[in-house]
mmCIF file of C-alpha atoms and ligand atoms in Angstrom:
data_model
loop_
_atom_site.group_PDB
_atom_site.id
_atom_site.type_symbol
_atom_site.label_atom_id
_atom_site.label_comp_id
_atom_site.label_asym_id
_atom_site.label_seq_id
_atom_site.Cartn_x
_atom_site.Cartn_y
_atom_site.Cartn_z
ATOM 1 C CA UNK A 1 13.677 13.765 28.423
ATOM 2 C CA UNK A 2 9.925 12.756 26.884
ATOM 3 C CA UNK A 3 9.345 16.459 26.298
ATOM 4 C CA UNK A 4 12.009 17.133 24.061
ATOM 5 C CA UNK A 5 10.099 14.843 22.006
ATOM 6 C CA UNK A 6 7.548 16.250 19.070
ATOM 7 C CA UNK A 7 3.905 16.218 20.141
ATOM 8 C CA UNK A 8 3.382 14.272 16.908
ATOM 9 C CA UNK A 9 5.562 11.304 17.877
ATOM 10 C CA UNK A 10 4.737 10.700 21.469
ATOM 11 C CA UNK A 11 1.146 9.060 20.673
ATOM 12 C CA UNK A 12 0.981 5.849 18.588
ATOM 13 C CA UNK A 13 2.886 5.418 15.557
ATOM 14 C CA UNK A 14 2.555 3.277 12.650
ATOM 15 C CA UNK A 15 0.791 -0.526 13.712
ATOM 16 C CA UNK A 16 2.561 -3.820 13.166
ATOM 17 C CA UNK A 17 1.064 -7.140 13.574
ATOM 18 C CA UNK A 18 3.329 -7.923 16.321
ATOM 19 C CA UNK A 19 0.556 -8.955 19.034
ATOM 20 C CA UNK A 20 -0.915 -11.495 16.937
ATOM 21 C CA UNK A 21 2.171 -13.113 16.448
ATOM 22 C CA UNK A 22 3.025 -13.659 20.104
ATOM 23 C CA UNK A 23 -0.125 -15.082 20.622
ATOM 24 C CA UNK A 24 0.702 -17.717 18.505
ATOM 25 C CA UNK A 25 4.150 -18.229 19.594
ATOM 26 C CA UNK A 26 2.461 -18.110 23.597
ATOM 27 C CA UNK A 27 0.150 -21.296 22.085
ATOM 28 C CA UNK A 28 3.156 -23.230 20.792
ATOM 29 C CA UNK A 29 2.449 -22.074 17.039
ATOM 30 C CA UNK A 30 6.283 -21.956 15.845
ATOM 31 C CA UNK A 31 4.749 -22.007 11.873
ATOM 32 C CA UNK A 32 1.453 -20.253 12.075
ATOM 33 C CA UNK A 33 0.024 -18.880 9.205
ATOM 34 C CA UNK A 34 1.243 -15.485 8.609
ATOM 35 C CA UNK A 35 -1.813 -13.454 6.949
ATOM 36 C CA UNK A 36 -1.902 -10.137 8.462
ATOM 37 C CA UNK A 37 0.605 -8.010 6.180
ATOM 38 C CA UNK A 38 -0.394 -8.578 2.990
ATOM 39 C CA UNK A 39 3.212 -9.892 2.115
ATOM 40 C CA UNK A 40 2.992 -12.498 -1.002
ATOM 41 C CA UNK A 41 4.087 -15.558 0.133
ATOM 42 C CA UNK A 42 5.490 -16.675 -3.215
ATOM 43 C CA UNK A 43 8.975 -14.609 -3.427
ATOM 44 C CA UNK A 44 10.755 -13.043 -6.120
ATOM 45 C CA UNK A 45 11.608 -13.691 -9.499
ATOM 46 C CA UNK A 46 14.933 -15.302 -9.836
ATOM 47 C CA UNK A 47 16.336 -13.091 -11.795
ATOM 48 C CA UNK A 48 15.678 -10.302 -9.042
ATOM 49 C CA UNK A 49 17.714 -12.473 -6.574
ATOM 50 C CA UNK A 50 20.736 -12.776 -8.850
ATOM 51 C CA UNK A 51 20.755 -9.365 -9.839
ATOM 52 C CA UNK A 52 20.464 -8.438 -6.526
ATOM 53 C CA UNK A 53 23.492 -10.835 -5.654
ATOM 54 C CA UNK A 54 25.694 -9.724 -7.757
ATOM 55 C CA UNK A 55 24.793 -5.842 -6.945
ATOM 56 C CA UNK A 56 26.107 -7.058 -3.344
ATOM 57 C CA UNK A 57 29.960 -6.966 -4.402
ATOM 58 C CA UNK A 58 29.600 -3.610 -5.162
ATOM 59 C CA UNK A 59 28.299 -2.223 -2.183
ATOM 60 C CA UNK A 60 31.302 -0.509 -1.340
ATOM 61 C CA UNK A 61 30.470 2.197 -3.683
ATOM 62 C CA UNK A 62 27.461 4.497 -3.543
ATOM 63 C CA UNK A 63 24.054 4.028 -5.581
ATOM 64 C CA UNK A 64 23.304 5.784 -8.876
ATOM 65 C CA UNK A 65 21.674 8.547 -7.509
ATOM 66 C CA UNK A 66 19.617 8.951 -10.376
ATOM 67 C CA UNK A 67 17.904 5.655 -10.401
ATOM 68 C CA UNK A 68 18.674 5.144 -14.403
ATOM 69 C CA UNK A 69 19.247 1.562 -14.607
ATOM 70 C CA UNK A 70 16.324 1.186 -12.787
ATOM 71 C CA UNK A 71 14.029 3.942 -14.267
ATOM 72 C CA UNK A 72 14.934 2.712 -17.701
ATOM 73 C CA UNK A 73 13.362 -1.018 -16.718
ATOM 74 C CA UNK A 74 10.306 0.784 -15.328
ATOM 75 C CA UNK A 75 10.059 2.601 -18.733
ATOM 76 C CA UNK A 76 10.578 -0.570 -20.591
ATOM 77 C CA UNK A 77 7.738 -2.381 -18.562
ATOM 78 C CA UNK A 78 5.097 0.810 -18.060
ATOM 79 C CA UNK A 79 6.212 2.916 -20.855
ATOM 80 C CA UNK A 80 6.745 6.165 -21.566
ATOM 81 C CA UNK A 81 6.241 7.979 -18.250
ATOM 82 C CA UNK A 82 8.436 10.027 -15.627
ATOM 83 C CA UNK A 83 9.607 8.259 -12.416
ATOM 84 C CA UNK A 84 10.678 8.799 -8.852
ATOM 85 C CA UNK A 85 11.883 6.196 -6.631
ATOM 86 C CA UNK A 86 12.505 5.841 -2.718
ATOM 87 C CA UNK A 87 12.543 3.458 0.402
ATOM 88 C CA UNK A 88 8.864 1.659 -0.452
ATOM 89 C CA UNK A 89 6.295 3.703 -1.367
ATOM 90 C CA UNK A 90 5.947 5.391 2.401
ATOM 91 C CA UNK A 91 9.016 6.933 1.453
ATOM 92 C CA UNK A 92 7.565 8.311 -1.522
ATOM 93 C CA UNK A 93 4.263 9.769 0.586
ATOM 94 C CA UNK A 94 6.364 11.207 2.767
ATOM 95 C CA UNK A 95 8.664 12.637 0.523
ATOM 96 C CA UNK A 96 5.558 14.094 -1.519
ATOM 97 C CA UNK A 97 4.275 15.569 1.823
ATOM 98 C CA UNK A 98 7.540 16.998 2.022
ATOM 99 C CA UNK A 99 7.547 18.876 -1.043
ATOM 100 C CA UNK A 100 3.796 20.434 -0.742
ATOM 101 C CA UNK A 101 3.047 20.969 2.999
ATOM 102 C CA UNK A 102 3.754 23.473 5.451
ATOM 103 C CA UNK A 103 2.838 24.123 8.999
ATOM 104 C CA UNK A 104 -0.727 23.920 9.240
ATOM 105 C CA UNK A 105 -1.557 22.970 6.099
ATOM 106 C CA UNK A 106 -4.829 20.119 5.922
ATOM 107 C CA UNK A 107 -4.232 17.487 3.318
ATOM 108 C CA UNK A 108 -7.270 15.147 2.566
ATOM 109 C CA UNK A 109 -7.536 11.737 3.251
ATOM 110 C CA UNK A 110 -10.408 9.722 1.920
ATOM 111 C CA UNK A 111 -10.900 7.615 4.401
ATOM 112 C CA UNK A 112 -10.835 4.322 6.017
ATOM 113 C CA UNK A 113 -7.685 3.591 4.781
ATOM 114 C CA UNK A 114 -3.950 2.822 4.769
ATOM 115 C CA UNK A 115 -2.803 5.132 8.169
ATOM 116 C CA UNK A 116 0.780 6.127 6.956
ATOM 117 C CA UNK A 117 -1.004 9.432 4.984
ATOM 118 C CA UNK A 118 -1.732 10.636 8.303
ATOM 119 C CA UNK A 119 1.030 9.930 10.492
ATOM 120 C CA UNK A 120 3.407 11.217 7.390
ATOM 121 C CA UNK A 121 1.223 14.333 7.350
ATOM 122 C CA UNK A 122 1.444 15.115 11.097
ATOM 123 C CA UNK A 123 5.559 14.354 11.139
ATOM 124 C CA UNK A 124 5.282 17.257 8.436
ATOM 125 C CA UNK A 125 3.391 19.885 10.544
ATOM 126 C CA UNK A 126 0.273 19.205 8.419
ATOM 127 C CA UNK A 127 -3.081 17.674 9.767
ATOM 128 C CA UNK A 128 -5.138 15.154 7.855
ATOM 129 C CA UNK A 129 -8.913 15.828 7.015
ATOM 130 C CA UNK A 130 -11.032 12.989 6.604
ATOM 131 C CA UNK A 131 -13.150 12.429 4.178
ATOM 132 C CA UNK A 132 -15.639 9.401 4.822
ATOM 133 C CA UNK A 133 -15.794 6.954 2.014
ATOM 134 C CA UNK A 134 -19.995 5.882 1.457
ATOM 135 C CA UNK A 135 -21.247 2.636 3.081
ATOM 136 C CA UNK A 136 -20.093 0.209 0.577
ATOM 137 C CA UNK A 137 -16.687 2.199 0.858
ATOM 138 C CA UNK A 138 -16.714 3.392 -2.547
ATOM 139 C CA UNK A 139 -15.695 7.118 -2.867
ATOM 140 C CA UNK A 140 -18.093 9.970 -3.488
ATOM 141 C CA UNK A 141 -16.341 12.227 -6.107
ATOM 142 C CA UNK A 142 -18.216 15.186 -5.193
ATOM 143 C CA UNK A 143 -17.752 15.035 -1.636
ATOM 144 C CA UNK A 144 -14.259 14.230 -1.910
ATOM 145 C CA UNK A 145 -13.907 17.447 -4.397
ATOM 146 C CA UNK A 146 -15.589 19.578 -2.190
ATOM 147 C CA UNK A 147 -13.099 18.565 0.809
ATOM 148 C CA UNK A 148 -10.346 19.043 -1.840
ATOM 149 C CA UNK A 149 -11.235 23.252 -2.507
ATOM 150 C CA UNK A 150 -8.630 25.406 -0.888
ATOM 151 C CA UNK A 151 -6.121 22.645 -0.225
ATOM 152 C CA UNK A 152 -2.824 21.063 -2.083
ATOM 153 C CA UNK A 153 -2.850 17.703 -1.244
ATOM 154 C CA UNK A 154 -5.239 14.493 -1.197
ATOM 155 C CA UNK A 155 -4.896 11.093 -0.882
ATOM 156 C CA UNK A 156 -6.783 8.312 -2.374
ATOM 157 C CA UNK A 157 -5.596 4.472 -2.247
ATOM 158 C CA UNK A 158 -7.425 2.043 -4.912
ATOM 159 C CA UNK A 159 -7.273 -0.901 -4.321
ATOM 160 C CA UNK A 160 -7.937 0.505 -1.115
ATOM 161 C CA UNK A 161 -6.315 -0.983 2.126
ATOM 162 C CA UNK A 162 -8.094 -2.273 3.969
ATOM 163 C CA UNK A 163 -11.336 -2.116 2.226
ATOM 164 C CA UNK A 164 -10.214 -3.861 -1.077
ATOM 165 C CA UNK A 165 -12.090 -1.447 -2.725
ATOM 166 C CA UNK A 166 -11.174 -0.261 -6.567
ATOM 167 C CA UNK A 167 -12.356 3.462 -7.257
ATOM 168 C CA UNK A 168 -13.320 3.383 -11.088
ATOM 169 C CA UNK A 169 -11.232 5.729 -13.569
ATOM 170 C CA UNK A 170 -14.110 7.666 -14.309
ATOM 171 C CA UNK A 171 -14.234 8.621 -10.708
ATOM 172 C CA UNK A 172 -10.596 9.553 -10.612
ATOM 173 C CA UNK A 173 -10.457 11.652 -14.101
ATOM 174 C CA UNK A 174 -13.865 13.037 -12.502
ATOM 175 C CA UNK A 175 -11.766 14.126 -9.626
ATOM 176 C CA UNK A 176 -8.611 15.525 -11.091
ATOM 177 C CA UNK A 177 -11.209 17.780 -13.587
ATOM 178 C CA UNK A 178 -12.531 19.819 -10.834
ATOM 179 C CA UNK A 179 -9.422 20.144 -7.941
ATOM 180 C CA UNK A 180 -6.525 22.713 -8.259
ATOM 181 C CA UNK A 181 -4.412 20.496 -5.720
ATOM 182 C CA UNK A 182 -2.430 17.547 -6.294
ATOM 183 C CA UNK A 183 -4.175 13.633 -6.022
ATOM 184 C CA UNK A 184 -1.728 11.171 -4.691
ATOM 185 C CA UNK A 185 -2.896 7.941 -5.970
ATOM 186 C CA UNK A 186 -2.144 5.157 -3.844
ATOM 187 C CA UNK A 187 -1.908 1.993 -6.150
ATOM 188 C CA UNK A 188 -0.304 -0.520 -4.035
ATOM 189 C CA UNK A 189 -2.114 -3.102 -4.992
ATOM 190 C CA UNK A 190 -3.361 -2.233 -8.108
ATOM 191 C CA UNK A 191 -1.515 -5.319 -10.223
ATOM 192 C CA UNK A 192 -4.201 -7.458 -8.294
ATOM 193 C CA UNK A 193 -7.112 -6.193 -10.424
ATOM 194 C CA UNK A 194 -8.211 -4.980 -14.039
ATOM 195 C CA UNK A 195 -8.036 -0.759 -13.372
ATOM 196 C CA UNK A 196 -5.311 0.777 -15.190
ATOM 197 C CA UNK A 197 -4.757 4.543 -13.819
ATOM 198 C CA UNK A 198 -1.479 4.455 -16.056
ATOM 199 C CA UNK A 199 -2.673 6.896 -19.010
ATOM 200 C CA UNK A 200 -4.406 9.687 -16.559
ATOM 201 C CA UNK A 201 -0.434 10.900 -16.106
ATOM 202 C CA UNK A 202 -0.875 11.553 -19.949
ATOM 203 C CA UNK A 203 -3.716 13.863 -19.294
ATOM 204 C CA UNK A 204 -3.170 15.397 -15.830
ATOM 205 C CA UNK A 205 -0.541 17.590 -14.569
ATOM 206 C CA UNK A 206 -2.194 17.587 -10.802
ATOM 207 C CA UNK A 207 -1.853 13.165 -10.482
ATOM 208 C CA UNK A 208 1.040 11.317 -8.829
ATOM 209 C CA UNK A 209 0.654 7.665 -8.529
ATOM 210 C CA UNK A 210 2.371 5.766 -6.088
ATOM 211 C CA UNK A 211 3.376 1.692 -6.840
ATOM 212 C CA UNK A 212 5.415 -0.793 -4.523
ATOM 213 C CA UNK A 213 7.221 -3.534 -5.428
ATOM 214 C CA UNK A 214 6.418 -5.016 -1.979
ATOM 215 C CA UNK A 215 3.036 -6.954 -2.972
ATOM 216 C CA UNK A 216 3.154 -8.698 -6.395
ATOM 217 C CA UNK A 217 6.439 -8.541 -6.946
ATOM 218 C CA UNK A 218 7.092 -9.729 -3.512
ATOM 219 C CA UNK A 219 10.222 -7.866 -2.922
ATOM 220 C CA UNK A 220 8.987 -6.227 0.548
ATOM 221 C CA UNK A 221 11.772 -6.816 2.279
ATOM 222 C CA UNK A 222 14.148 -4.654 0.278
ATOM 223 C CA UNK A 223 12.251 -1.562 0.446
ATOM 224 C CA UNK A 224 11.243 -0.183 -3.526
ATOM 225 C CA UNK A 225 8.876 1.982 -3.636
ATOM 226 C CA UNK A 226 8.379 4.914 -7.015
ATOM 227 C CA UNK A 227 5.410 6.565 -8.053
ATOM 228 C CA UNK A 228 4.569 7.978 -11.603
ATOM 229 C CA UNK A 229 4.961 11.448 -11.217
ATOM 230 C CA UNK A 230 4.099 14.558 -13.918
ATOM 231 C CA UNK A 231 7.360 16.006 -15.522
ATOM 232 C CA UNK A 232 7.232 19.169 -13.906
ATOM 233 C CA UNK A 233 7.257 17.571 -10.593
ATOM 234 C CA UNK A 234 10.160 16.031 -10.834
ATOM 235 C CA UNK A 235 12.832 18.393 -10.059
ATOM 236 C CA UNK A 236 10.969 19.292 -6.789
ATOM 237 C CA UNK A 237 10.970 15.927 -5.466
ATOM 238 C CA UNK A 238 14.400 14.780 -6.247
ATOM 239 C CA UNK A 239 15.337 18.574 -4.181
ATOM 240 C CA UNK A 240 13.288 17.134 -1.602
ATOM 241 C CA UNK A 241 14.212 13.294 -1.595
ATOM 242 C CA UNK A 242 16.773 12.501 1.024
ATOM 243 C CA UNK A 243 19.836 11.871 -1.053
ATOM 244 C CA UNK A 244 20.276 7.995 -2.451
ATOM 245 C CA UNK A 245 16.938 7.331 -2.965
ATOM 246 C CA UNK A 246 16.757 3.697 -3.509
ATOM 247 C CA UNK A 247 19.971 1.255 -2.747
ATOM 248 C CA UNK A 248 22.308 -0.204 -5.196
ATOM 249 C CA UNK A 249 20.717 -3.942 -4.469
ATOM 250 C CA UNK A 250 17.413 -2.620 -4.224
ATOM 251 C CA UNK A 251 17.955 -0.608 -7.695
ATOM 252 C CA UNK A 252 19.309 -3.923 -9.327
ATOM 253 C CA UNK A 253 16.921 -6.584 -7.977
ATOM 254 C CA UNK A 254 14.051 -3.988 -9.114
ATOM 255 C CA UNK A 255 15.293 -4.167 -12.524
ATOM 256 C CA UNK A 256 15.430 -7.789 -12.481
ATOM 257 C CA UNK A 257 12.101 -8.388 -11.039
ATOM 258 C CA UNK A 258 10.441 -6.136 -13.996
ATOM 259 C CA UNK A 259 12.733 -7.559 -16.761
ATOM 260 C CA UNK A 260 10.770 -10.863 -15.534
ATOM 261 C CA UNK A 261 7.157 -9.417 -15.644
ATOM 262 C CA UNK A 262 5.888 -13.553 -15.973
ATOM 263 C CA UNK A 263 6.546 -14.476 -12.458
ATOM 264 C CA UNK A 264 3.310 -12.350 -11.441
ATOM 265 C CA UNK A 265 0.766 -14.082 -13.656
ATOM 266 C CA UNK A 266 0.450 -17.157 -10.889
ATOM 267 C CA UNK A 267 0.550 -15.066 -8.336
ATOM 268 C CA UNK A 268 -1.956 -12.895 -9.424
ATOM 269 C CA UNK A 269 -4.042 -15.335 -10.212
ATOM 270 C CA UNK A 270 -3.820 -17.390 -7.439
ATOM 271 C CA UNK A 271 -5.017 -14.150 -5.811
ATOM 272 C CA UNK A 272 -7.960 -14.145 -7.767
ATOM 273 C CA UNK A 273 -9.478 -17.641 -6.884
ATOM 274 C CA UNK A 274 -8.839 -16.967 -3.152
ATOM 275 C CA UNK A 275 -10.415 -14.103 -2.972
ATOM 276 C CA UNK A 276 -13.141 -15.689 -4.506
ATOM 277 C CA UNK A 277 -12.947 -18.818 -2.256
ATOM 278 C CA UNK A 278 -12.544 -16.646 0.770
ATOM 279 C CA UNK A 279 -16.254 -14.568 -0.224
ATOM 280 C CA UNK A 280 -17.549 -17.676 -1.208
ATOM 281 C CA UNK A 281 -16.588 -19.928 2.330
ATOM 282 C CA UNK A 282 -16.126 -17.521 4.684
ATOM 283 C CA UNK A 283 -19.082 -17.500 7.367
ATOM 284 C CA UNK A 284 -18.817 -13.636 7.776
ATOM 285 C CA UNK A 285 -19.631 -10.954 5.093
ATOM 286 C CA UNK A 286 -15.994 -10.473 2.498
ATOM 287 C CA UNK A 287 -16.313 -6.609 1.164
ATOM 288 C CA UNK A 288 -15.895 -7.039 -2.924
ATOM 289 C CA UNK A 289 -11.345 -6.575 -3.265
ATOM 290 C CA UNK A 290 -9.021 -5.912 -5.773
ATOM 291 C CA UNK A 291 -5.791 -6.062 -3.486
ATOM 292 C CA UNK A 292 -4.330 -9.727 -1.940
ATOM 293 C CA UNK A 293 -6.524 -9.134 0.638
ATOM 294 C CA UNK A 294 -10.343 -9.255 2.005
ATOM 295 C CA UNK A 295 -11.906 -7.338 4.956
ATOM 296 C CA UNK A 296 -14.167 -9.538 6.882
ATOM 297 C CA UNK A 297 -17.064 -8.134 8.785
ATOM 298 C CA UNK A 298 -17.423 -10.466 11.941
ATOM 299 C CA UNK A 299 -19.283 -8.596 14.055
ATOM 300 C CA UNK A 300 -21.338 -9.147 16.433
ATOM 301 C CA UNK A 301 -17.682 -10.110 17.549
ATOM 302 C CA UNK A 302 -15.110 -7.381 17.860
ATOM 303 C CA UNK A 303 -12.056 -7.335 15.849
ATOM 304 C CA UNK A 304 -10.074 -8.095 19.005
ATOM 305 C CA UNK A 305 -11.462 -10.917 19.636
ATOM 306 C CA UNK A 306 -11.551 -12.847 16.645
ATOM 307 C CA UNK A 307 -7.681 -12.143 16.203
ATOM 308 C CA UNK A 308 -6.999 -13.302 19.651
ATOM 309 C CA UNK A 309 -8.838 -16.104 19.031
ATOM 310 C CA UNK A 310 -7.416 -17.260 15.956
ATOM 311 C CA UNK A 311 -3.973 -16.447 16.640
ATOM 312 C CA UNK A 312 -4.612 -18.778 19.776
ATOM 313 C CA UNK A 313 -4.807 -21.965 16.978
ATOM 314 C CA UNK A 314 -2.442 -20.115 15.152
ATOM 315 C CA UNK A 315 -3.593 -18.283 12.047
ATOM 316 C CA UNK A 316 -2.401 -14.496 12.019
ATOM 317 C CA UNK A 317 -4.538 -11.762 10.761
ATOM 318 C CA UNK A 318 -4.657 -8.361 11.497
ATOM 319 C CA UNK A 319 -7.345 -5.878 13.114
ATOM 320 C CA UNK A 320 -8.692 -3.341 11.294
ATOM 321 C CA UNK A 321 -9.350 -1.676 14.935
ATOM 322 C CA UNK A 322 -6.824 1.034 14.345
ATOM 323 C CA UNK A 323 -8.019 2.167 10.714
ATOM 324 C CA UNK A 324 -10.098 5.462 11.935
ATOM 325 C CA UNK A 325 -13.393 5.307 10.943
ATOM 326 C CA UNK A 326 -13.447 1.848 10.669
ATOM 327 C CA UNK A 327 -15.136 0.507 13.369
ATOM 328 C CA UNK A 328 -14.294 -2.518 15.873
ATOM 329 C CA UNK A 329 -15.284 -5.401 14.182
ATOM 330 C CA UNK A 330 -13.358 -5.661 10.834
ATOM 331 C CA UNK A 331 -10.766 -7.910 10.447
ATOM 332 C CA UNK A 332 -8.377 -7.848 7.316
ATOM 333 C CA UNK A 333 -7.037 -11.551 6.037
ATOM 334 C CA UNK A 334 -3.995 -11.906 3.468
ATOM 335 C CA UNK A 335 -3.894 -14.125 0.351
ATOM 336 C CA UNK A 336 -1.495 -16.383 1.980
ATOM 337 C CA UNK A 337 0.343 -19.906 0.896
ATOM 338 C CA UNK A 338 -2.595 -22.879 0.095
ATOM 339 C CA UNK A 339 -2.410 -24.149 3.419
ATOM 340 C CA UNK A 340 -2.443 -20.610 5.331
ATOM 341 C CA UNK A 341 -5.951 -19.977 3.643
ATOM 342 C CA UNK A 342 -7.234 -23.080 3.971
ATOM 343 C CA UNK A 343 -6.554 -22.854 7.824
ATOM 344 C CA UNK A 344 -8.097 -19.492 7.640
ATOM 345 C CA UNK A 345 -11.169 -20.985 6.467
ATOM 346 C CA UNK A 346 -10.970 -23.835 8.756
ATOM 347 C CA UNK A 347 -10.839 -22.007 11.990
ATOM 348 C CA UNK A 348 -13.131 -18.642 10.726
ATOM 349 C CA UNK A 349 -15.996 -21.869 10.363
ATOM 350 C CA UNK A 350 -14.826 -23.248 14.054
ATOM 351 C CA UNK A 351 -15.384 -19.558 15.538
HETATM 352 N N1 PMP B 401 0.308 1.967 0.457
HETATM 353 C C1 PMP B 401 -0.489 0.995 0.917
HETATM 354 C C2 PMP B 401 -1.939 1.099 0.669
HETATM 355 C C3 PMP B 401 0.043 -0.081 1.620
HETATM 356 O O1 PMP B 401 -0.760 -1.022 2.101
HETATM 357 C C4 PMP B 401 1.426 -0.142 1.819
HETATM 358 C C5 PMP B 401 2.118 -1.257 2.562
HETATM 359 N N2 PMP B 401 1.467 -2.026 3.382
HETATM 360 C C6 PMP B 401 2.204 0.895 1.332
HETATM 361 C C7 PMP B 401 1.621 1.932 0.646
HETATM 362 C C8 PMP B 401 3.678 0.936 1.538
HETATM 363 O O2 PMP B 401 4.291 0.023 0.737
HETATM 364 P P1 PMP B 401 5.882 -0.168 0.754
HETATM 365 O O3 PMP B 401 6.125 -1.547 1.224
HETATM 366 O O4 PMP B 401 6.293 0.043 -0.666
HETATM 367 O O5 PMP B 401 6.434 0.896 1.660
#
């Protein structure tokens, strides 16, 4: 029955960090350190979990399919800007794809990067074009506008994943200047570090910008994803946007997770002096990051290796094998708990 399956699904999809973990579990590890998904390890505000509680008696009735409650506590905490919401931000990249791209239409993808712009493309009849980042990973603006003529779509993630690596505004408003396509900013991790992309929506009619709640608001698990989104663009997306975008427990925690917008500040910052600890102690080169994560060079090893090896005494981080155009030896290490980065550091030394 294979064949009635689309050539586009019947390769490898989307990788989870599943080897790594049985590793562990095959070397008695029943706790290891879990550092390969850039999850935050703190968990949500409280006031997220009650909200989200109480919006459990009430699941017998459908969501607001408009989002208000909790576009109204994005406009409270962002300001004044136009929102679109769905099932974690891939459901907001795909749902964007969905909206521009037809059949054999090429949508940029500066890469190496996060892999769900590609296989979202492909589902969608498109076909990524890469576009190599420079050495240091940093994005050439002119090479990325010149892949950008004659096409709708590009994608750009800052801080990226897995590099770390924050594109400056200056490069982005450089950008949106000079291509007649959309850019679909990919800011996942951008409460980690000190860029602001926020008033470019003011300016540009050609931006989206995507944001999770998944990383430092630690609400992974329940799926909320919206993006920033130009007021024109709106109407097309909600058309597009499988109906229900975001559910009613989702919606509420969301709210109450950004009507508490303290509960980050120690969990950024705790970011912030392990990233630091991690360049400063780890034996292999750390790549500059503005996400909850580093990329560690450890060649001459391959990435392979040095996951097998460490998942062996039980500390679980994830190779960067399967970013194209990354390379084999690159391995990419969550901010974990205290004690999962301190065993990171312990058994990178041991290696
Ligand atoms: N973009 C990037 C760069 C990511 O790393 C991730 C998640 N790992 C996502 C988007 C998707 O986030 P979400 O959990 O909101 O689907």
């Amino acid at each position: 029955m294979k064949h009635l399956i689309r050539e586009c699904f019947q390769g490898e999809g989307y990788v989870f960090a599943t080897r790594a973990a049985e590793i562990a579990r095959a070397h008695g590890h029943a706790r290891p350190a879990r550092l390969a998904s850039n999850e935050n390890p703190a968990g949500p505000s409280p006031e997220a979990v009650r909200r989200a509680v109480d919006a459990l008696g009430c699941v017998n009735r459908y969501p607001d399919e408009t989002n208000r409650g909790f576009a109204d506590a994005l406009r409270a905490y962002h300001g004044d800007y136009r929102f679109v919401a769905s099932v974690g931000m891939d459901g907001i990249i795909e749902t964007v794809i969905r909206t521009l791209i037809n059949d054999g239409d090429e949508v940029v993808v500066s890469t190496p990067t996060y892999s769900f712009y590609g296989i979202a493309v492909r589902a969608q009849g498109g076909t990524p074009v890469s576009v190599a980042r420079r050495a240091d990973w940093s994005v050439d603006p002119e090479t990325f506008i010149r892949a950008c003529k004659g096409r709708k779509l590009a994608f750009l993630c800052s801080p990226n994943n897995p590099t770390g690596t924050v594109t400056p505004v200056e490069d982005i408003k450089a950008i949106l200047d000079e291509i007649k396509g959309i850019l679909f900013l990919d800011a996942a991790y951008i409460d980690f570090c000190d860029e602001d992309y926020r008033p470019l929506m003011k300016e540009y009619d050609n931006l989206i910008i995507g944001r999770t709640m998944s990383k430092a608001f630690s609400l992974a698990g329940l799926r909320i994803g919206y993006a920033f989104v130009p007021t024109w663009y709106e109407p097309y997306y909600m058309t597009a946007a499988t109906p229900f975008t975001l559910n009613s427990v989702s919606q509420a925690a969301g709210e109450g997770a950004l009507a508490d917008p303290s509960h980050t500040i120690p969990i950024v910052r705790n970011v912030e002096v392990w990233r630091g600890r991690f360049a400063k102690e780890s034996p292999y080169p750390v790549a500059p990051s503005g996400g909850n994560f580093v990329l560690v060079d450890v060649a001459p090893a391959t990435a392979e290796e040095v996951v097998e090896q460490l998942a062996a005494r039980g500390v679980i981080v994830r190779s960067c094998t399967s970013f194209p155009g990354l390379g084999d030896h690159y391995i990419r290490v969550s901010i974990g708990e205290d004690w999962e980065n301190e065993r990171f550091l312990e058994e990178i030394s041991r290696l």
